[in-house]
Amino acid sequence: MIQLIVASAEPRFLDFVRETNAEVIGTHEDMGPNLAQRILHDVNASPQSAVLLDISLDVEQGLRTLEQIKQSGPDVYVILSDMNCTQDFLLRSMRSGSADFLQQPLKRAEFSEAMTRVEQHTQRVQRQDRQIGRMYSFVGVKGGVGTTTAALNFAAICAKHGKSTVLVDLDMDSGDAASYLGLRHQYSLADVVDGLDQLDQAMLEGIMVRDALGFQVLCAPEEIERSRLIGEEHLREIGSFLIERYDAVIVDGSRALDGLLLSCLELSESIFVVLTEEFPAVRNAQHYLSALARAGYGMEAVKLVVNRHEKKGSLHVSLEQLKQTLGASPFWVLPNKYEEAMTAVHEARPVVMKGNAELGRSYRDFAKKLGMNGQPPSPGKK
Ligand SMILES: Nc1ncnc2c1ncn2[C@@H]1O[C@H](COP(=O)(O)OP(=O)(O)O)[C@@H](O)[C@H]1O
Ligand SMILES: [Mg+2]
């Protein structure tokens, strides 16, 4: 219910408001010079409330009161009310910071529309306060280029920075994420889809598995038959739900560029296209990027991540050639460190957790470039 603080010297005005379904939490009939202070006192006690200020008794003083309120409480939502409402007057009241205006005599329909606007305003503010999280999708131009490795290392970094983090494994064919992390899971994305009607955070946390590093993994289904039942609409709904509740949602998109993957890209802030310097990978990257472009994602929307970079080697496409072929510079280049990568899988620990591994360092610098600096930020929402 909307909470109102009402100031009016007119008892009928107050009576009218009391008969609506707004909750009147404070009234002021004395319009004296410290009215603004008294109203601000009420607002402090109930920060969600809006103020309805009847200035018909003395317009000049009323506008002064409004200005004083807005000076000390710029976010206070004030509705002015007066008998007349000339253009000039409305303009003045807006400039003084009123959010809305109600002409007197008050009418039910107009009043309730004004209350709807208060409610919409409150919801907007709440949404802004609870900043929505970000989805980062990692997609590979072909299998084996290191998409899963990149996604889970990035998830580990996000968790280490105190962000509430979810890794979503979209690879319904092999679903490597859980096994690279040594996690056993009973439930998967298919179970979320089955229970979509009752989707809430508790249910989701019962389905996801928690990695020791603190991030959650939403695993891919093991059974192909169940994977087939997952649709684009489902992923859109689950993805939106996740970014509303977690700071970072990382998608392991080791799969073909199909409708399911595209429905996640729509929600993603960053799309990392992973490739290597091998000829087939670069050729695939060309096709992949043009498919992305046809879907509306140009080179501004995607970030190239070159994996397994070799400083020298004639068997590879050089970074310079790669840049020319693809028409874009890599956003990040990760070194070829097969042993480090394999040891990490063997030990089921993301390589980024190894202080002395070169590949781990490169991943940390990658995250730094994305704005995740040395120190973990203040704890994220949970
Ligand atoms: N920078 C790297 N250097 C060497 N090997 C790597 C690197 N990144 C990943 N790998 C290895 O490449 C293989 C494929 O990686 P994976 O992440 O499963 O790729 P994808 O998900 O694209 O199929 C794995 O054995 C992994 O350990
Ligand atoms: Mg993979």
PDB file of N, CA and C and ligand atoms in Angstrom, residues 138-153 171 174 176-177 180 252-255 274 276 306-309 333-346 351 359 363, ligand 1:
ATOM      1  N   PHE A 138      30.507 -17.297 -22.892  1.00  0.00           N
ATOM      2  CA  PHE A 138      31.705 -17.767 -23.598  1.00  0.00           C
ATOM      3  C   PHE A 138      31.259 -18.751 -24.660  1.00  0.00           C
ATOM      4  N   VAL A 139      31.592 -18.445 -25.893  1.00  0.00           N
ATOM      5  CA  VAL A 139      31.210 -19.342 -26.975  1.00  0.00           C
ATOM      6  C   VAL A 139      32.475 -19.713 -27.750  1.00  0.00           C
ATOM      7  N   GLY A 140      32.490 -20.932 -28.298  1.00  0.00           N
ATOM      8  CA  GLY A 140      33.673 -21.390 -29.017  1.00  0.00           C
ATOM      9  C   GLY A 140      33.380 -21.527 -30.498  1.00  0.00           C
ATOM     10  N   VAL A 141      34.367 -21.163 -31.324  1.00  0.00           N
ATOM     11  CA  VAL A 141      34.146 -21.257 -32.768  1.00  0.00           C
ATOM     12  C   VAL A 141      34.149 -22.715 -33.216  1.00  0.00           C
ATOM     13  N   LYS A 142      34.697 -23.599 -32.366  1.00  0.00           N
ATOM     14  CA  LYS A 142      34.600 -25.041 -32.573  1.00  0.00           C
ATOM     15  C   LYS A 142      34.896 -25.731 -31.242  1.00  0.00           C
ATOM     16  N   GLY A 143      34.684 -27.030 -31.201  1.00  0.00           N
ATOM     17  CA  GLY A 143      34.963 -27.757 -29.968  1.00  0.00           C
ATOM     18  C   GLY A 143      36.452 -27.781 -29.677  1.00  0.00           C
ATOM     19  N   GLY A 144      36.782 -27.845 -28.404  1.00  0.00           N
ATOM     20  CA  GLY A 144      38.165 -28.030 -28.014  1.00  0.00           C
ATOM     21  C   GLY A 144      39.040 -26.793 -27.995  1.00  0.00           C
ATOM     22  N   VAL A 145      38.472 -25.618 -28.241  1.00  0.00           N
ATOM     23  CA  VAL A 145      39.313 -24.410 -28.256  1.00  0.00           C
ATOM     24  C   VAL A 145      39.549 -23.839 -26.853  1.00  0.00           C
ATOM     25  N   GLY A 146      38.810 -24.343 -25.861  1.00  0.00           N
ATOM     26  CA  GLY A 146      39.041 -23.871 -24.501  1.00  0.00           C
ATOM     27  C   GLY A 146      37.903 -23.038 -23.931  1.00  0.00           C
ATOM     28  N   THR A 147      36.708 -23.196 -24.474  1.00  0.00           N
ATOM     29  CA  THR A 147      35.552 -22.412 -24.024  1.00  0.00           C
ATOM     30  C   THR A 147      35.202 -22.720 -22.560  1.00  0.00           C
ATOM     31  N   THR A 148      35.086 -24.011 -22.259  1.00  0.00           N
ATOM     32  CA  THR A 148      34.724 -24.398 -20.895  1.00  0.00           C
ATOM     33  C   THR A 148      35.776 -23.928 -19.897  1.00  0.00           C
ATOM     34  N   THR A 149      37.041 -24.125 -20.259  1.00  0.00           N
ATOM     35  CA  THR A 149      38.132 -23.699 -19.383  1.00  0.00           C
ATOM     36  C   THR A 149      38.026 -22.192 -19.103  1.00  0.00           C
ATOM     37  N   ALA A 150      37.765 -21.423 -20.136  1.00  0.00           N
ATOM     38  CA  ALA A 150      37.667 -19.968 -19.959  1.00  0.00           C
ATOM     39  C   ALA A 150      36.480 -19.612 -19.075  1.00  0.00           C
ATOM     40  N   ALA A 151      35.339 -20.239 -19.327  1.00  0.00           N
ATOM     41  CA  ALA A 151      34.127 -19.894 -18.566  1.00  0.00           C
ATOM     42  C   ALA A 151      34.314 -20.204 -17.090  1.00  0.00           C
ATOM     43  N   LEU A 152      34.870 -21.358 -16.776  1.00  0.00           N
ATOM     44  CA  LEU A 152      34.940 -21.690 -15.348  1.00  0.00           C
ATOM     45  C   LEU A 152      36.037 -20.924 -14.628  1.00  0.00           C
ATOM     46  N   ASN A 153      37.098 -20.583 -15.347  1.00  0.00           N
ATOM     47  CA  ASN A 153      38.099 -19.740 -14.698  1.00  0.00           C
ATOM     48  C   ASN A 153      37.549 -18.349 -14.423  1.00  0.00           C
ATOM     49  N   ASP A 171      26.425 -26.849 -22.494  1.00  0.00           N
ATOM     50  CA  ASP A 171      26.903 -27.903 -23.377  1.00  0.00           C
ATOM     51  C   ASP A 171      26.152 -29.196 -23.068  1.00  0.00           C
ATOM     52  N   SER A 174      28.386 -32.718 -23.870  1.00  0.00           N
ATOM     53  CA  SER A 174      29.348 -33.321 -22.946  1.00  0.00           C
ATOM     54  C   SER A 174      29.306 -32.734 -21.541  1.00  0.00           C
ATOM     55  N   ASP A 176      30.959 -30.491 -19.661  1.00  0.00           N
ATOM     56  CA  ASP A 176      32.242 -30.675 -18.997  1.00  0.00           C
ATOM     57  C   ASP A 176      32.415 -29.894 -17.700  1.00  0.00           C
ATOM     58  N   ALA A 177      31.667 -28.818 -17.550  1.00  0.00           N
ATOM     59  CA  ALA A 177      31.954 -27.895 -16.446  1.00  0.00           C
ATOM     60  C   ALA A 177      32.028 -28.615 -15.099  1.00  0.00           C
ATOM     61  N   TYR A 180      35.134 -30.910 -14.878  1.00  0.00           N
ATOM     62  CA  TYR A 180      36.394 -30.166 -14.722  1.00  0.00           C
ATOM     63  C   TYR A 180      36.555 -29.671 -13.289  1.00  0.00           C
ATOM     64  N   ASP A 252      28.696 -21.212 -20.093  1.00  0.00           N
ATOM     65  CA  ASP A 252      29.596 -22.032 -20.890  1.00  0.00           C
ATOM     66  C   ASP A 252      28.829 -22.422 -22.145  1.00  0.00           C
ATOM     67  N   GLY A 253      29.078 -21.690 -23.210  1.00  0.00           N
ATOM     68  CA  GLY A 253      28.341 -21.911 -24.454  1.00  0.00           C
ATOM     69  C   GLY A 253      29.108 -22.788 -25.424  1.00  0.00           C
ATOM     70  N   SER A 254      29.704 -23.880 -24.911  1.00  0.00           N
ATOM     71  CA  SER A 254      30.385 -24.829 -25.815  1.00  0.00           C
ATOM     72  C   SER A 254      29.321 -25.606 -26.566  1.00  0.00           C
ATOM     73  N   ARG A 255      28.775 -25.012 -27.579  1.00  0.00           N
ATOM     74  CA  ARG A 255      27.775 -25.688 -28.396  1.00  0.00           C
ATOM     75  C   ARG A 255      27.627 -24.910 -29.695  1.00  0.00           C
ATOM     76  N   VAL A 274      35.692 -17.567 -28.272  1.00  0.00           N
ATOM     77  CA  VAL A 274      36.991 -18.201 -28.031  1.00  0.00           C
ATOM     78  C   VAL A 274      37.447 -18.930 -29.291  1.00  0.00           C
ATOM     79  N   THR A 276      41.384 -20.475 -31.355  1.00  0.00           N
ATOM     80  CA  THR A 276      42.827 -20.680 -31.251  1.00  0.00           C
ATOM     81  C   THR A 276      43.449 -20.201 -32.560  1.00  0.00           C
ATOM     82  N   VAL A 306      41.679 -15.146 -27.904  1.00  0.00           N
ATOM     83  CA  VAL A 306      42.539 -16.118 -28.585  1.00  0.00           C
ATOM     84  C   VAL A 306      43.189 -16.984 -27.518  1.00  0.00           C
ATOM     85  N   ASN A 307      42.959 -18.284 -27.618  1.00  0.00           N
ATOM     86  CA  ASN A 307      43.489 -19.205 -26.616  1.00  0.00           C
ATOM     87  C   ASN A 307      44.667 -19.979 -27.193  1.00  0.00           C
ATOM     88  N   ARG A 308      45.514 -20.477 -26.312  1.00  0.00           N
ATOM     89  CA  ARG A 308      46.659 -21.319 -26.662  1.00  0.00           C
ATOM     90  C   ARG A 308      47.620 -20.613 -27.625  1.00  0.00           C
ATOM     91  N   HIS A 309      47.846 -19.350 -27.333  1.00  0.00           N
ATOM     92  CA  HIS A 309      48.741 -18.566 -28.189  1.00  0.00           C
ATOM     93  C   HIS A 309      50.185 -19.069 -28.072  1.00  0.00           C
ATOM     94  N   VAL A 333      44.475 -12.446 -25.162  1.00  0.00           N
ATOM     95  CA  VAL A 333      45.231 -13.574 -25.704  1.00  0.00           C
ATOM     96  C   VAL A 333      45.760 -14.399 -24.530  1.00  0.00           C
ATOM     97  N   LEU A 334      45.416 -15.675 -24.510  1.00  0.00           N
ATOM     98  CA  LEU A 334      45.847 -16.566 -23.424  1.00  0.00           C
ATOM     99  C   LEU A 334      46.967 -17.466 -23.924  1.00  0.00           C
ATOM    100  N   PRO A 335      48.005 -17.673 -23.119  1.00  0.00           N
ATOM    101  CA  PRO A 335      49.149 -18.468 -23.593  1.00  0.00           C
ATOM    102  C   PRO A 335      48.815 -19.960 -23.683  1.00  0.00           C
ATOM    103  N   ASN A 336      49.553 -20.663 -24.509  1.00  0.00           N
ATOM    104  CA  ASN A 336      49.391 -22.110 -24.618  1.00  0.00           C
ATOM    105  C   ASN A 336      50.124 -22.774 -23.452  1.00  0.00           C
ATOM    106  N   LYS A 337      49.404 -23.309 -22.539  1.00  0.00           N
ATOM    107  CA  LYS A 337      49.997 -23.940 -21.349  1.00  0.00           C
ATOM    108  C   LYS A 337      49.255 -25.241 -21.089  1.00  0.00           C
ATOM    109  N   TYR A 338      49.561 -26.215 -21.923  1.00  0.00           N
ATOM    110  CA  TYR A 338      48.794 -27.449 -21.860  1.00  0.00           C
ATOM    111  C   TYR A 338      48.929 -28.126 -20.502  1.00  0.00           C
ATOM    112  N   GLU A 339      50.137 -28.142 -19.970  1.00  0.00           N
ATOM    113  CA  GLU A 339      50.321 -28.848 -18.713  1.00  0.00           C
ATOM    114  C   GLU A 339      49.557 -28.181 -17.579  1.00  0.00           C
ATOM    115  N   GLU A 340      49.635 -26.866 -17.552  1.00  0.00           N
ATOM    116  CA  GLU A 340      48.910 -26.140 -16.504  1.00  0.00           C
ATOM    117  C   GLU A 340      47.406 -26.387 -16.623  1.00  0.00           C
ATOM    118  N   ALA A 341      46.921 -26.360 -17.871  1.00  0.00           N
ATOM    119  CA  ALA A 341      45.485 -26.550 -18.087  1.00  0.00           C
ATOM    120  C   ALA A 341      45.070 -27.959 -17.677  1.00  0.00           C
ATOM    121  N   MET A 342      45.879 -28.950 -18.044  1.00  0.00           N
ATOM    122  CA  MET A 342      45.519 -30.331 -17.736  1.00  0.00           C
ATOM    123  C   MET A 342      45.647 -30.641 -16.255  1.00  0.00           C
ATOM    124  N   THR A 343      46.678 -30.083 -15.611  1.00  0.00           N
ATOM    125  CA  THR A 343      46.839 -30.295 -14.179  1.00  0.00           C
ATOM    126  C   THR A 343      45.613 -29.753 -13.448  1.00  0.00           C
ATOM    127  N   ALA A 344      45.131 -28.610 -13.915  1.00  0.00           N
ATOM    128  CA  ALA A 344      43.959 -27.999 -13.278  1.00  0.00           C
ATOM    129  C   ALA A 344      42.757 -28.940 -13.383  1.00  0.00           C
ATOM    130  N   VAL A 345      42.562 -29.555 -14.548  1.00  0.00           N
ATOM    131  CA  VAL A 345      41.444 -30.485 -14.721  1.00  0.00           C
ATOM    132  C   VAL A 345      41.670 -31.707 -13.825  1.00  0.00           C
ATOM    133  N   HIS A 346      42.902 -32.177 -13.824  1.00  0.00           N
ATOM    134  CA  HIS A 346      43.241 -33.352 -13.029  1.00  0.00           C
ATOM    135  C   HIS A 346      42.962 -33.104 -11.545  1.00  0.00           C
ATOM    136  N   VAL A 351      42.675 -23.204 -13.016  1.00  0.00           N
ATOM    137  CA  VAL A 351      44.080 -22.810 -13.041  1.00  0.00           C
ATOM    138  C   VAL A 351      44.285 -21.406 -12.464  1.00  0.00           C
ATOM    139  N   LEU A 359      49.218 -19.320 -16.979  1.00  0.00           N
ATOM    140  CA  LEU A 359      47.858 -19.253 -17.522  1.00  0.00           C
ATOM    141  C   LEU A 359      46.897 -18.619 -16.510  1.00  0.00           C
ATOM    142  N   TYR A 363      44.577 -15.217 -16.915  1.00  0.00           N
ATOM    143  CA  TYR A 363      43.141 -15.119 -16.629  1.00  0.00           C
ATOM    144  C   TYR A 363      42.831 -13.986 -15.650  1.00  0.00           C
TER     145      TYR A 363
HETATM  146  N1  LIG B   1      45.472 -22.037 -22.599  1.00  0.00           N
HETATM  147  C1  LIG B   1      45.506 -23.360 -22.756  1.00  0.00           C
HETATM  148  N2  LIG B   1      46.664 -23.979 -23.034  1.00  0.00           N
HETATM  149  C2  LIG B   1      46.690 -25.307 -23.214  1.00  0.00           C
HETATM  150  N3  LIG B   1      45.636 -26.118 -23.141  1.00  0.00           N
HETATM  151  C3  LIG B   1      44.452 -25.563 -22.868  1.00  0.00           C
HETATM  152  C4  LIG B   1      44.316 -24.157 -22.660  1.00  0.00           C
HETATM  153  N4  LIG B   1      43.017 -23.899 -22.398  1.00  0.00           N
HETATM  154  C5  LIG B   1      42.373 -25.081 -22.450  1.00  0.00           C
HETATM  155  N5  LIG B   1      43.221 -26.091 -22.730  1.00  0.00           N
HETATM  156  C6  LIG B   1      42.923 -27.504 -22.862  1.00  0.00           C
HETATM  157  O1  LIG B   1      42.211 -27.708 -24.070  1.00  0.00           O
HETATM  158  C7  LIG B   1      41.294 -28.759 -23.936  1.00  0.00           C
HETATM  159  C8  LIG B   1      39.905 -28.293 -24.351  1.00  0.00           C
HETATM  160  O2  LIG B   1      39.452 -27.327 -23.439  1.00  0.00           O
HETATM  161  P1  LIG B   1      37.919 -27.086 -23.139  1.00  0.00           P
HETATM  162  O3  LIG B   1      37.867 -25.966 -22.188  1.00  0.00           O
HETATM  163  O4  LIG B   1      37.263 -28.346 -22.757  1.00  0.00           O
HETATM  164  O5  LIG B   1      37.444 -26.618 -24.576  1.00  0.00           O
HETATM  165  P2  LIG B   1      35.962 -26.523 -25.198  1.00  0.00           P
HETATM  166  O6  LIG B   1      35.016 -26.235 -24.086  1.00  0.00           O
HETATM  167  O7  LIG B   1      36.081 -25.408 -26.165  1.00  0.00           O
HETATM  168  O8  LIG B   1      35.715 -27.829 -25.847  1.00  0.00           O
HETATM  169  C9  LIG B   1      41.345 -29.201 -22.497  1.00  0.00           C
HETATM  170  O9  LIG B   1      42.158 -30.326 -22.415  1.00  0.00           O
HETATM  171  C10 LIG B   1      41.997 -28.031 -21.801  1.00  0.00           C
HETATM  172  O10 LIG B   1      42.703 -28.439 -20.664  1.00  0.00           O
END
